[in-house]
Coordinates of C-alpha atoms in Angstrom, one line a residue:
X75 CA 85.5 -81.7 -23.0
X76 CA 82.2 -82.0 -21.5
X77 CA 82.0 -82.3 -18.0
X78 CA 80.6 -86.0 -18.5
X79 CA 83.4 -87.3 -20.4
X80 CA 85.6 -89.3 -18.6
X81 CA 89.6 -88.2 -19.4
X82 CA 91.4 -91.4 -20.6
X83 CA 93.5 -93.2 -18.7
X84 CA 96.4 -92.4 -21.0
X85 CA 96.4 -89.0 -19.5
X86 CA 96.8 -90.1 -15.7
X87 CA 100.0 -91.8 -17.0
X88 CA 103.0 -89.5 -15.3
X89 CA 105.8 -91.2 -17.5
X90 CA 103.7 -90.9 -20.6
X91 CA 103.0 -87.2 -19.6
X92 CA 106.5 -86.1 -19.2
X93 CA 107.8 -88.0 -22.1
X94 CA 104.9 -86.2 -24.4
X95 CA 106.6 -82.7 -23.4
X96 CA 110.0 -83.6 -23.5
X97 CA 109.2 -85.2 -27.1
X98 CA 107.8 -81.1 -27.8
X99 CA 111.2 -80.1 -26.4
X100 CA 113.4 -82.2 -28.8
X101 CA 111.3 -81.0 -31.6
X102 CA 111.7 -77.2 -30.3
X103 CA 115.0 -76.7 -29.1
X104 CA 117.3 -79.9 -29.4
X105 CA 120.3 -78.4 -28.4
X106 CA 118.5 -77.0 -24.8
X107 CA 117.8 -80.8 -24.3
X108 CA 121.5 -81.5 -24.7
X109 CA 122.8 -78.9 -22.8
X110 CA 120.5 -80.0 -19.9
X111 CA 121.9 -83.4 -20.0
X112 CA 125.3 -82.0 -19.7
X113 CA 124.9 -79.3 -17.4
X114 CA 123.3 -82.2 -14.7
X115 CA 126.2 -84.4 -15.7
X116 CA 128.6 -81.7 -14.7
X117 CA 127.1 -80.6 -11.5
X118 CA 126.4 -84.4 -10.0
X119 CA 129.9 -85.7 -11.7
X120 CA 131.6 -82.7 -9.6
X121 CA 129.3 -83.5 -6.4
X122 CA 130.9 -87.2 -6.4
X123 CA 134.3 -86.5 -7.5
X124 CA 135.0 -84.2 -4.5
X125 CA 133.0 -86.1 -1.7
X126 CA 134.4 -89.5 -2.7
X127 CA 137.5 -89.9 -5.2
X128 CA 139.1 -86.5 -4.4
X129 CA 138.9 -86.9 -0.6
X130 CA 139.9 -90.5 -0.8
X131 CA 143.2 -90.2 -2.9
X132 CA 144.0 -87.2 -0.5
X133 CA 143.5 -89.2 2.8
X134 CA 144.8 -92.3 1.5
X135 CA 148.0 -90.4 -0.2
X136 CA 148.8 -89.0 3.1
X137 CA 148.4 -92.2 5.0
X138 CA 150.7 -93.8 2.4
X139 CA 152.8 -91.0 2.2
X140 CA 152.8 -90.4 -1.8
X141 CA 155.2 -88.4 -3.5
X142 CA 154.3 -84.8 -2.8
X143 CA 154.7 -83.7 -6.7
X144 CA 152.2 -86.5 -7.5
X145 CA 149.6 -85.6 -5.2
X146 CA 149.9 -81.8 -6.6
X147 CA 149.7 -83.0 -9.9
X148 CA 146.6 -84.6 -9.3
X149 CA 145.1 -81.5 -7.8
X150 CA 146.1 -79.0 -10.3
X151 CA 144.4 -81.7 -12.8
X152 CA 141.4 -81.6 -11.0
X153 CA 141.3 -77.7 -11.2
X154 CA 141.5 -77.7 -14.6
X155 CA 138.8 -80.2 -15.6
X156 CA 136.4 -78.0 -13.0
X157 CA 137.7 -75.0 -14.5
X158 CA 136.5 -76.4 -17.8
X159 CA 133.4 -77.5 -15.8
X160 CA 132.8 -74.1 -14.3
X161 CA 132.8 -71.9 -17.8
X162 CA 130.3 -74.6 -19.6
X163 CA 127.9 -74.1 -16.6
X164 CA 128.6 -70.1 -16.5
X165 CA 128.1 -70.0 -20.2
X166 CA 124.6 -72.3 -20.6
X167 CA 123.1 -70.9 -17.1
X168 CA 124.0 -67.3 -17.7
X169 CA 124.3 -66.9 -21.5
X170 CA 122.2 -69.7 -23.4
X171 CA 119.6 -70.7 -21.1
X172 CA 118.1 -67.5 -20.8
X173 CA 117.7 -67.2 -24.5
X174 CA 116.8 -70.5 -25.0
X175 CA 114.0 -70.2 -22.1
X176 CA 112.6 -67.4 -24.1
X177 CA 112.4 -69.7 -27.4
X178 CA 110.4 -72.2 -25.6
X179 CA 108.2 -69.9 -23.8
X180 CA 107.7 -68.6 -27.3
X181 CA 107.1 -71.9 -29.2
X182 CA 105.1 -73.6 -26.2
X183 CA 102.7 -70.5 -26.4
X184 CA 102.3 -70.9 -30.3
X185 CA 101.3 -74.4 -29.8
X186 CA 98.7 -73.2 -27.5
X187 CA 97.6 -70.3 -29.6
X188 CA 97.3 -72.7 -32.6
X189 CA 94.9 -75.0 -30.8
X190 CA 93.1 -72.4 -29.3
X191 CA 92.3 -71.0 -32.6
X192 CA 91.1 -74.3 -33.9
X193 CA 88.8 -75.8 -31.4
X194 CA 85.2 -75.7 -31.5
X195 CA 83.4 -72.4 -30.7
X196 CA 81.1 -74.1 -28.2
X197 CA 84.3 -74.9 -26.1
X198 CA 84.5 -71.1 -25.3
X199 CA 81.1 -71.7 -23.6
X200 CA 82.3 -74.5 -21.5
X201 CA 83.5 -73.7 -18.6
X202 CA 85.7 -77.2 -17.9
X203 CA 87.2 -76.2 -21.5
X204 CA 88.3 -73.1 -19.8
X205 CA 89.8 -74.7 -16.6
X206 CA 91.9 -77.0 -18.4
X207 CA 92.8 -74.1 -20.9
X208 CA 93.7 -71.5 -18.4
X209 CA 95.7 -74.4 -16.2
X210 CA 97.5 -75.2 -19.6
X211 CA 98.2 -71.8 -20.8
X212 CA 99.5 -70.8 -17.0
X213 CA 101.5 -73.8 -16.4
X214 CA 102.7 -75.3 -19.6
X215 CA 106.0 -73.2 -20.4
X216 CA 107.2 -73.3 -17.0
X217 CA 106.5 -77.3 -16.6
X218 CA 107.8 -78.0 -20.0
X219 CA 111.5 -76.9 -18.7
X220 CA 110.8 -78.4 -15.3
X221 CA 110.1 -81.5 -17.2
X222 CA 113.3 -81.3 -18.9
X223 CA 115.4 -80.6 -15.8
X224 CA 113.7 -82.9 -13.7
X225 CA 114.3 -86.0 -16.2
X226 CA 117.9 -84.8 -16.8
X227 CA 118.5 -84.6 -13.0
X228 CA 116.7 -87.9 -12.5
X229 CA 118.7 -89.8 -14.8
X230 CA 122.1 -88.3 -13.8
X231 CA 121.4 -88.5 -10.3
X232 CA 120.4 -92.3 -10.4
X233 CA 123.9 -93.3 -12.3
X234 CA 125.5 -91.3 -9.9
X235 CA 123.7 -92.9 -7.0
X236 CA 124.8 -96.4 -8.1
X237 CA 128.4 -95.3 -8.2
X238 CA 128.6 -93.8 -4.5
X239 CA 126.3 -96.8 -3.1
X240 CA 128.6 -99.1 -4.5
X241 CA 131.5 -97.5 -2.8
X242 CA 129.8 -97.6 0.3
X243 CA 129.1 -101.4 0.0
X244 CA 132.9 -102.1 -0.6
X245 CA 133.6 -100.4 2.6
X246 CA 129.9 -101.5 4.9
X247 CA 127.2 -103.0 3.4
X248 CA 125.1 -102.0 6.5
X249 CA 125.6 -98.4 5.5
X250 CA 124.8 -99.3 2.3
X251 CA 121.6 -100.1 3.4
X252 CA 120.8 -97.3 5.8
X253 CA 121.2 -95.0 2.6
X254 CA 117.7 -96.1 1.5
X255 CA 115.8 -95.1 4.4
X256 CA 115.7 -91.5 3.7
X257 CA 114.8 -92.3 0.0
X258 CA 111.7 -94.6 1.0
X259 CA 110.6 -92.0 3.5
X260 CA 111.2 -88.8 1.0
X261 CA 109.2 -91.1 -1.6
X262 CA 106.3 -91.9 0.6
X263 CA 105.9 -88.4 2.2
X264 CA 106.4 -86.5 -0.9
X265 CA 104.1 -88.2 -2.8
X266 CA 101.1 -87.7 -0.6
X267 CA 102.5 -83.9 -0.6
X268 CA 102.3 -83.6 -4.3
X269 CA 98.8 -84.8 -4.5
X270 CA 97.6 -82.3 -1.9
X271 CA 99.6 -79.6 -3.4
X272 CA 97.6 -80.6 -7.0
X273 CA 94.4 -80.5 -5.5
X274 CA 95.1 -77.3 -3.7
X275 CA 95.8 -75.7 -7.2
X276 CA 92.9 -77.3 -9.0
X277 CA 90.5 -76.1 -6.0
X278 CA 92.0 -72.7 -6.7
X279 CA 91.4 -72.7 -10.2
X280 CA 87.9 -70.6 -10.4
X281 CA 88.8 -68.3 -7.5
X282 CA 91.8 -67.5 -9.8
X283 CA 89.9 -67.0 -12.9
X284 CA 87.5 -64.7 -10.6
X285 CA 90.2 -62.6 -9.5
X286 CA 91.7 -62.7 -12.8
X287 CA 88.5 -61.5 -14.4
X288 CA 88.5 -58.6 -11.9
X289 CA 92.2 -57.4 -12.6
X290 CA 91.2 -57.5 -16.3
X291 CA 88.5 -55.4 -15.4
X292 CA 89.8 -52.9 -13.7
X293 CA 92.8 -52.0 -16.0
X294 CA 91.0 -52.1 -19.2
X295 CA 89.6 -48.8 -20.7
X296 CA 86.7 -50.1 -21.7
X297 CA 85.1 -50.9 -18.6
X298 CA 86.4 -47.7 -17.1
X299 CA 83.1 -45.7 -17.5
X300 CA 80.6 -48.1 -16.2
X301 CA 82.9 -48.4 -13.1
X302 CA 83.2 -44.6 -12.4
X303 CA 79.7 -44.0 -13.5
X304 CA 78.0 -46.3 -11.2
X305 CA 78.5 -49.0 -8.2
X306 CA 79.7 -51.6 -9.9
X307 CA 83.3 -51.4 -8.6
X308 CA 81.8 -52.7 -5.2
X309 CA 80.5 -55.4 -6.9
X310 CA 83.9 -56.4 -8.3
X311 CA 85.6 -55.8 -5.3
X312 CA 83.3 -58.1 -3.7
X313 CA 84.0 -60.8 -6.3
X314 CA 87.6 -60.3 -5.7
X315 CA 87.2 -60.6 -2.1
X316 CA 85.2 -63.8 -2.5
X317 CA 88.1 -65.2 -4.4
X318 CA 90.8 -64.5 -1.9
X319 CA 88.7 -66.0 0.9
X320 CA 88.2 -68.8 -1.4
X321 CA 91.8 -69.5 -1.6
X322 CA 92.4 -68.8 2.1
X323 CA 90.0 -71.5 3.0
X324 CA 91.6 -73.7 0.3
X325 CA 95.1 -72.9 2.5
X326 CA 93.6 -73.6 5.5
X327 CA 91.8 -77.1 4.3
X328 CA 95.1 -78.3 3.3
X329 CA 97.6 -76.8 5.6
X330 CA 97.4 -78.9 9.0
X331 CA 97.9 -82.1 6.6
X332 CA 100.6 -80.7 4.8
X333 CA 102.7 -78.7 7.8
X334 CA 102.4 -82.2 9.5
X335 CA 103.8 -84.6 6.8
X336 CA 106.4 -81.9 5.5
X337 CA 107.5 -81.9 9.7
X338 CA 107.8 -85.8 9.7
X339 CA 109.6 -86.4 6.4
X340 CA 112.4 -83.9 7.3
X341 CA 112.9 -85.3 10.8
X342 CA 113.2 -89.3 9.0
X343 CA 115.1 -88.0 5.9
X344 CA 117.7 -85.8 7.0
X345 CA 119.0 -85.0 10.5
X346 CA 118.4 -88.8 12.1
X347 CA 120.1 -90.5 9.5
X348 CA 123.1 -88.4 8.8
X349 CA 124.1 -87.7 12.5
X350 CA 123.4 -92.0 12.9
X351 CA 125.7 -92.3 10.1
X352 CA 128.6 -90.4 11.8
X353 CA 128.0 -92.3 14.9
X354 CA 128.5 -95.1 13.5
X355 CA 131.4 -94.4 11.5
X356 CA 133.3 -93.2 14.5
X357 CA 132.3 -96.3 16.6
X358 CA 133.8 -98.7 14.0
X359 CA 136.8 -96.1 13.9
X360 CA 137.4 -95.5 17.5
X361 CA 136.1 -98.5 19.3
X362 CA 136.3 -101.7 17.1
X363 CA 139.4 -100.0 15.0
X364 CA 138.3 -101.8 11.9
X365 CA 137.8 -98.9 10.0
X366 CA 140.9 -96.5 9.3
X367 CA 140.5 -92.7 9.5
X368 CA 140.5 -92.1 5.6
X369 CA 138.0 -94.7 5.2
X370 CA 135.7 -93.4 8.1
X371 CA 135.8 -89.8 6.4
X372 CA 135.1 -91.5 3.1
X373 CA 132.4 -93.6 4.1
X374 CA 130.4 -90.8 6.1
X375 CA 130.8 -88.4 3.1
X376 CA 129.7 -91.3 0.9
X377 CA 126.6 -91.6 2.9
X378 CA 125.9 -87.8 2.8
X379 CA 126.6 -88.0 -0.8
X380 CA 124.3 -90.9 -1.4
X381 CA 121.3 -89.7 0.6
X382 CA 121.2 -86.4 -0.7
X383 CA 121.6 -88.0 -4.3
X384 CA 118.9 -90.6 -3.7
X385 CA 116.8 -87.9 -2.4
X386 CA 117.5 -86.0 -5.7
X387 CA 116.7 -89.0 -7.1
X388 CA 113.4 -89.6 -5.2
X389 CA 112.9 -85.8 -5.5
X390 CA 112.9 -85.4 -9.3
X391 CA 110.9 -88.7 -9.5
X392 CA 108.3 -86.9 -7.2
X393 CA 108.7 -83.5 -9.3
X394 CA 108.2 -85.6 -12.4
X395 CA 105.0 -87.3 -10.8
X396 CA 103.7 -83.8 -10.1
X397 CA 104.6 -82.4 -13.7
X398 CA 102.6 -85.2 -14.9
X399 CA 99.6 -84.1 -13.0
X400 CA 99.4 -80.5 -14.4
X401 CA 100.7 -81.8 -18.0
X402 CA 97.6 -84.0 -18.3
X403 CA 95.6 -80.7 -18.6
X404 CA 97.7 -79.8 -21.3
X405 CA 97.7 -82.9 -23.0
X406 CA 93.9 -82.8 -22.8
X407 CA 93.6 -79.5 -24.5
X408 CA 95.6 -80.4 -27.1
X409 CA 94.6 -83.8 -28.0
X410 CA 91.0 -82.5 -28.0
X411 CA 88.9 -83.6 -31.3
X412 CA 87.2 -80.8 -32.6
X413 CA 83.9 -81.8 -33.9
X414 CA 84.5 -79.2 -36.8
X415 CA 88.0 -79.5 -38.0
X416 CA 89.4 -76.4 -38.8
X417 CA 91.2 -78.1 -41.5
X418 CA 88.5 -80.3 -43.1
X419 CA 89.0 -80.9 -46.6
X420 CA 86.3 -81.5 -48.9
X421 CA 84.9 -80.2 -52.2
X422 CA 85.2 -76.8 -53.6
X423 CA 82.6 -74.2 -54.5
X424 CA 82.2 -74.3 -57.9
X425 CA 81.1 -70.8 -59.7
X426 CA 78.2 -68.6 -58.3
X427 CA 76.5 -69.1 -55.1
X428 CA 73.0 -69.9 -56.4
X429 CA 71.1 -71.0 -53.2
X430 CA 71.8 -71.4 -49.2
X431 CA 69.0 -73.5 -47.9
X432 CA 67.9 -74.6 -44.3
X433 CA 65.9 -77.8 -44.5
X434 CA 64.1 -79.0 -41.3
X435 CA 67.1 -77.4 -39.0
X436 CA 67.0 -77.8 -35.0
X437 CA 70.0 -77.0 -32.8
X438 CA 70.7 -77.4 -29.3
X439 CA 73.8 -75.8 -27.6
X440 CA 75.8 -78.1 -25.5
X441 CA 74.7 -79.0 -22.0
X442 CA 71.4 -77.4 -22.6
X443 CA 68.0 -79.6 -23.5
X444 CA 66.0 -76.9 -25.0
X445 CA 66.3 -76.1 -28.9
X446 CA 67.2 -73.0 -29.7
X447 CA 66.0 -73.7 -32.8
X448 CA 63.3 -75.9 -34.0
X449 CA 62.5 -77.2 -37.7
X450 CA 64.0 -74.1 -39.6
X451 CA 63.5 -73.7 -43.4
X452 CA 64.6 -71.0 -45.0
X453 CA 66.1 -70.8 -48.6
X454 CA 68.2 -67.7 -50.1
X455 CA 68.1 -67.4 -53.6
X456 CA 71.2 -65.6 -55.4
X457 CA 70.9 -61.8 -55.4
X458 CA 68.2 -62.2 -52.7
X459 CA 68.4 -60.1 -49.6
X460 CA 66.7 -61.5 -46.4
X461 CA 66.1 -59.8 -43.2
X462 CA 65.8 -62.0 -39.7
X463 CA 64.0 -60.3 -37.2
X464 CA 62.3 -61.1 -33.9
X465 CA 62.8 -60.4 -29.7
X466 CA 66.2 -61.1 -28.3
X467 CA 66.8 -64.9 -28.0
X468 CA 64.8 -65.8 -30.4
X469 CA 67.6 -67.5 -32.2
X470 CA 68.8 -65.1 -35.2
X471 CA 72.6 -65.1 -34.4
X472 CA 72.5 -68.9 -33.8
X473 CA 71.1 -69.5 -37.5
X474 CA 73.8 -67.2 -38.7
X475 CA 76.5 -69.1 -36.6
X476 CA 75.2 -72.0 -38.2
X477 CA 75.1 -70.6 -41.6
X478 CA 79.0 -70.3 -41.4
X479 CA 79.6 -74.0 -39.6
X480 CA 80.7 -72.2 -36.7
X481 CA 78.4 -75.0 -35.0
X482 CA 77.1 -78.0 -36.7
X483 CA 72.7 -78.4 -36.7
X484 CA 71.8 -81.1 -34.5
X485 CA 69.0 -82.2 -36.7
X486 CA 68.2 -81.3 -40.5
X487 CA 70.7 -80.1 -43.0
X488 CA 72.0 -76.9 -44.9
X489 CA 72.9 -77.1 -48.6
X490 CA 74.6 -74.8 -50.6
X491 CA 73.9 -75.2 -54.4
X492 CA 72.0 -78.5 -53.1
X493 CA 75.1 -79.8 -51.5
X494 CA 75.5 -80.1 -47.6
X495 CA 78.0 -77.5 -46.3
X496 CA 79.6 -80.3 -44.5
X497 CA 81.0 -81.5 -47.9
X498 CA 82.8 -78.5 -48.3
X499 CA 86.3 -77.6 -47.6
X500 CA 85.7 -76.0 -44.4
X501 CA 88.1 -72.8 -45.0
X502 CA 86.9 -72.2 -48.7
X503 CA 83.2 -72.5 -47.7
X504 CA 83.9 -70.0 -44.9
X505 CA 85.3 -67.4 -47.4
X506 CA 82.2 -66.9 -48.7
X507 CA 81.1 -64.9 -46.1
X508 CA 81.8 -61.4 -45.2
X509 CA 80.0 -60.8 -42.0
X510 CA 79.5 -57.7 -39.8
X511 CA 78.9 -59.3 -35.8
X512 CA 77.1 -57.5 -33.3
X513 CA 79.7 -57.9 -31.0
X514 CA 82.5 -57.0 -33.8
X515 CA 85.9 -56.9 -32.4
X516 CA 88.8 -54.5 -33.0
X517 CA 92.3 -55.4 -32.3
X518 CA 95.3 -53.5 -31.3
X519 CA 96.8 -52.8 -35.1
X520 CA 96.6 -50.4 -37.7
X521 CA 93.2 -49.3 -39.2
X522 CA 94.1 -50.9 -42.5
X523 CA 94.8 -54.3 -41.1
X524 CA 91.7 -53.8 -38.7
X525 CA 89.7 -53.9 -42.1
X526 CA 91.5 -56.6 -43.8
X527 CA 92.2 -58.6 -41.0
X528 CA 95.5 -59.4 -42.3
X529 CA 98.9 -58.0 -43.2
X530 CA 98.9 -55.2 -46.0
X531 CA 100.9 -56.9 -49.0
X532 CA 100.5 -54.3 -51.9
X533 CA 99.5 -51.0 -53.0
X534 CA 96.4 -52.4 -54.6
X535 CA 95.4 -53.8 -51.5
X536 CA 95.8 -50.6 -49.6
X537 CA 93.7 -48.7 -52.5
X538 CA 91.1 -51.5 -51.9
X539 CA 91.3 -50.5 -48.0
X540 CA 90.8 -47.0 -49.0
X541 CA 87.6 -47.5 -50.9
X542 CA 86.2 -49.7 -48.2
X543 CA 86.7 -46.9 -45.4
X544 CA 85.1 -44.4 -47.7
X545 CA 82.0 -46.4 -48.4
X546 CA 81.5 -47.1 -44.3
X547 CA 82.2 -43.4 -43.9
X548 CA 85.3 -43.8 -41.6
X549 CA 88.1 -42.3 -44.0
X550 CA 88.1 -38.8 -43.2
X551 CA 88.2 -39.5 -39.7
X552 CA 90.9 -41.8 -40.1
X553 CA 92.8 -39.2 -42.2
X554 CA 92.4 -36.7 -39.8
X555 CA 94.9 -38.6 -36.9
X556 CA 98.4 -38.2 -37.1
X557 CA 99.3 -41.6 -38.7
X558 CA 96.6 -41.5 -41.1
X559 CA 95.0 -45.1 -42.4
X560 CA 98.1 -46.2 -40.2
X561 CA 97.1 -45.4 -37.3
X562 CA 97.0 -48.2 -34.3
X563 CA 93.5 -48.3 -32.8
X564 CA 93.5 -48.7 -29.0
X565 CA 96.2 -47.7 -27.0
X566 CA 96.6 -51.3 -25.8
X567 CA 100.7 -51.2 -26.4
X568 CA 101.0 -47.7 -28.5
X569 CA 101.2 -44.2 -26.9
X570 CA 100.0 -42.9 -30.0
X571 CA 96.9 -45.0 -30.8
X572 CA 93.3 -44.0 -31.7
X573 CA 90.3 -44.3 -29.1
X574 CA 87.5 -44.5 -31.5
X575 CA 84.0 -43.7 -30.5
X576 CA 81.6 -47.0 -31.1
X577 CA 80.3 -45.9 -33.9
X578 CA 83.4 -45.1 -35.3
X579 CA 84.7 -48.8 -34.4
X580 CA 81.4 -50.0 -36.2
X581 CA 82.4 -48.4 -39.5
X582 CA 86.0 -50.1 -39.2
X583 CA 83.6 -53.3 -38.8
X584 CA 81.5 -52.7 -41.6
X585 CA 84.4 -51.4 -43.8
X586 CA 85.3 -55.2 -43.7
X587 CA 82.5 -55.9 -45.6
X588 CA 83.6 -53.8 -48.7
X589 CA 87.1 -54.6 -48.5
X590 CA 86.5 -58.5 -49.6
X591 CA 84.8 -59.8 -52.5
X592 CA 82.2 -62.3 -50.4
X593 CA 79.7 -64.2 -51.9
X594 CA 76.9 -64.1 -48.8
X595 CA 76.8 -60.7 -46.8
X596 CA 76.0 -61.1 -43.1
X597 CA 75.2 -58.4 -41.0
X598 CA 74.1 -58.4 -37.7
X599 CA 73.1 -55.3 -36.0
X600 CA 75.4 -53.7 -38.3
X601 CA 74.3 -50.2 -37.2
X602 CA 73.2 -50.7 -33.6
X603 CA 76.2 -47.8 -32.6
X604 CA 75.2 -45.5 -36.0
X605 CA 73.4 -42.5 -35.7
X606 CA 70.4 -42.0 -38.0
X607 CA 72.2 -40.3 -40.8
X608 CA 75.1 -42.7 -40.4
X609 CA 72.7 -45.3 -40.8
X610 CA 70.9 -44.1 -43.4
X611 CA 74.1 -43.7 -45.7
X612 CA 75.3 -47.1 -44.7
X613 CA 72.1 -48.7 -46.3
X614 CA 72.3 -46.7 -49.1
X615 CA 75.6 -47.6 -49.9
X616 CA 74.7 -51.0 -49.0
X617 CA 72.3 -51.0 -51.6
X618 CA 74.4 -49.5 -54.5
X619 CA 77.3 -51.8 -53.7
X620 CA 75.3 -55.1 -53.5
X621 CA 71.9 -54.1 -55.6
X622 CA 74.2 -55.1 -59.0
X623 CA 72.5 -58.1 -60.2
X624 CA 75.7 -59.4 -61.6
X625 CA 77.4 -59.6 -58.5
X626 CA 75.3 -62.8 -57.5
X627 CA 75.8 -61.6 -53.7
X628 CA 73.2 -62.7 -50.8
X629 CA 72.3 -60.8 -48.2
X630 CA 71.4 -61.5 -44.7
X631 CA 70.6 -58.9 -42.2
X632 CA 69.5 -59.1 -38.5
X633 CA 68.4 -56.0 -37.0
X634 CA 66.0 -54.7 -34.1
X635 CA 65.4 -51.6 -36.0
X636 CA 62.7 -53.0 -38.4
X637 CA 63.4 -49.9 -40.9
X638 CA 66.5 -51.9 -42.0
X639 CA 64.0 -54.7 -43.1
X640 CA 62.3 -52.9 -45.9
X641 CA 65.5 -53.5 -47.6
X642 CA 65.1 -57.0 -47.8
X643 CA 63.4 -59.0 -50.5
X644 CA 61.8 -61.5 -47.5
X645 CA 61.6 -60.9 -44.0
X646 CA 61.7 -64.1 -41.6
X647 CA 60.2 -63.4 -38.3
X648 CA 61.6 -65.8 -35.2
X649 CA 59.8 -66.3 -32.0
X650 CA 61.3 -68.9 -29.3
X651 CA 63.3 -70.6 -32.2
X652 CA 60.8 -70.7 -34.9
X653 CA 59.8 -69.0 -37.8
X654 CA 56.3 -67.6 -37.2
X655 CA 55.9 -65.2 -40.2
X656 CA 57.5 -65.0 -43.7
X657 CA 57.1 -62.4 -46.6
X658 CA 58.3 -59.0 -47.8
X659 CA 57.8 -56.0 -45.8
X660 CA 54.6 -54.8 -47.7
X661 CA 53.1 -58.9 -47.5
X662 CA 53.7 -58.9 -43.6
X663 CA 52.3 -55.4 -42.8
X664 CA 49.0 -56.1 -44.6
X665 CA 48.9 -59.3 -42.6
X666 CA 48.9 -56.9 -39.7
X667 CA 50.7 -60.0 -37.7
X668 CA 53.8 -60.0 -35.1
X669 CA 55.7 -58.1 -37.8
X670 CA 53.5 -55.4 -38.2
X671 CA 53.0 -55.1 -34.4
X672 CA 56.4 -54.6 -33.9
X673 CA 56.9 -52.6 -36.8
X674 CA 54.1 -49.6 -35.8
X675 CA 55.6 -49.5 -32.3
X676 CA 58.9 -48.8 -33.2
X677 CA 57.5 -46.2 -35.9
X678 CA 56.2 -44.3 -33.1
X679 CA 59.3 -43.7 -31.3
X680 CA 61.0 -42.1 -34.5
X681 CA 61.9 -38.6 -33.6
X682 CA 63.9 -36.7 -36.6
X683 CA 60.9 -36.2 -39.3
X684 CA 63.3 -35.1 -41.9
X685 CA 65.3 -38.2 -41.8
X686 CA 62.3 -40.0 -41.5
X687 CA 60.9 -38.6 -44.9
X688 CA 64.2 -38.8 -46.4
X689 CA 64.2 -42.6 -45.6
X690 CA 60.6 -43.0 -46.9
X691 CA 61.8 -42.1 -50.0
X692 CA 64.8 -44.3 -50.2
X693 CA 62.5 -46.8 -49.6
X694 CA 59.7 -45.9 -51.6
X695 CA 56.9 -46.6 -48.9
X696 CA 54.0 -44.7 -48.5
X697 CA 51.5 -44.4 -45.6
X698 CA 54.0 -46.3 -43.2
X699 CA 56.5 -44.5 -40.9
X700 CA 60.0 -45.6 -40.7
X701 CA 62.1 -46.1 -37.6

């Protein structure tokens, strides 16, 4: 979904776009589709019946002095039929439709959620993707119902118009032709107005994103401290004001043309034609005397009905055209083909993981020209712990993302047990990894569910979660809360939810590692929010848990705190996307290169001598301070 990629002509086809949504609706709620067509038929039939058939019968019956009983029976029969129609309309619109609307909203959102969860990670860094995604999310469910109603109204109004125009032609061929004038005017002007509205909405998308962002930031708890302790609120207000002014500028850009076209359309399509038809019908009845009063009324009614129905036809055509423009975003989003398919099949990992190797790997993010990683060669063996260190932007986290196939390499290859990772079943391959990301996310669900990132299905799983939380050091804190391990984290939609500190939330994320049996452990700044004692305890637990040779686990550690690198069997120093140093902690200290320099600078800032000595003893280091 790159900006340079042309959107296929198929997505610009209005009919195909509407049929695309209609097909989804038939699958989601077939009874709603049938009910909508019946509802439209009832409405238009009633209109035609009373304007033409009923009026003609009553007036001609009076002229021909038909028996009163016969007229009464006709009226009574009409009342019964329309009472049944009204009962259906009331049931459909007041009882069935509101429930059906929610079903459609739910299932349309599920379709969008499923797609959003499977598209490439790179898409979320692409503003064009976000424009398509946000437009699809905001428009899809309402547009789906509009498409259904417009299609039903179009088909029924077209059939009704054909009957009414036929009736007019039997009375006066000139009037039949005149009925087409409002339709042509409505179509010509309406199409231009629709395009203007769509362009206006698309121009508003970036401003709506800005205002939506400010809305979220101002109301979310995680931003509350920064807003109150700084002047950032004024910047947010400025962003909101800029988006407001941008939208007003767009309104000003289109308003003059839209007003002029709309005014001309209303004059041509409505008063001029209707008044003109009445004058013409009266002239024939009173002056030329070649039209009965009954037929004069029927002709005028038919003209009004035909014009309104033809306008409805063209209105629905234009509405379908408008819907097609917005549905294009929905189709483009749903039909996006992932570079890395979440359902990719392939070979399974047999037995233990023995090696994971980067061979001449380079990587460039979409839309960039400078590689973030260049010619990386790293080999990790079973039971080996490596550390990736370097300054911000050196490429450490990107390397881990490539390892987990969140991205694919631009050049080179990554091998697991000698096989290219692209050849493995993707879901099974990713199950090998247990991760604690630097920007880990805590969801508004129970603490246990946050640890497993899934529902708790049995007592054994619960006990495993308890053990994991004890190891991460968060168990006692959670047990002190009212609902214990079942406490919902955050107060997003639970008033009794717990608001934990940054360090406590990080312990929840760390517990995920202990709760699952993964072969490859990835720790991206796992102790960034922990105090020194908690950090020491965490690494001590990691060593006890993953130091067992029988477990055959690999550990990849990313940390700016080089004290943790001491735990690694091998340290890789990255700079500008390249590995500039590698070796054990002791080897790199002796070479006195970049790693040694960084290590000594951090050591000077170490404050707590007791913890320093305790960590020295644990790491078995002599003569070097640990930070």
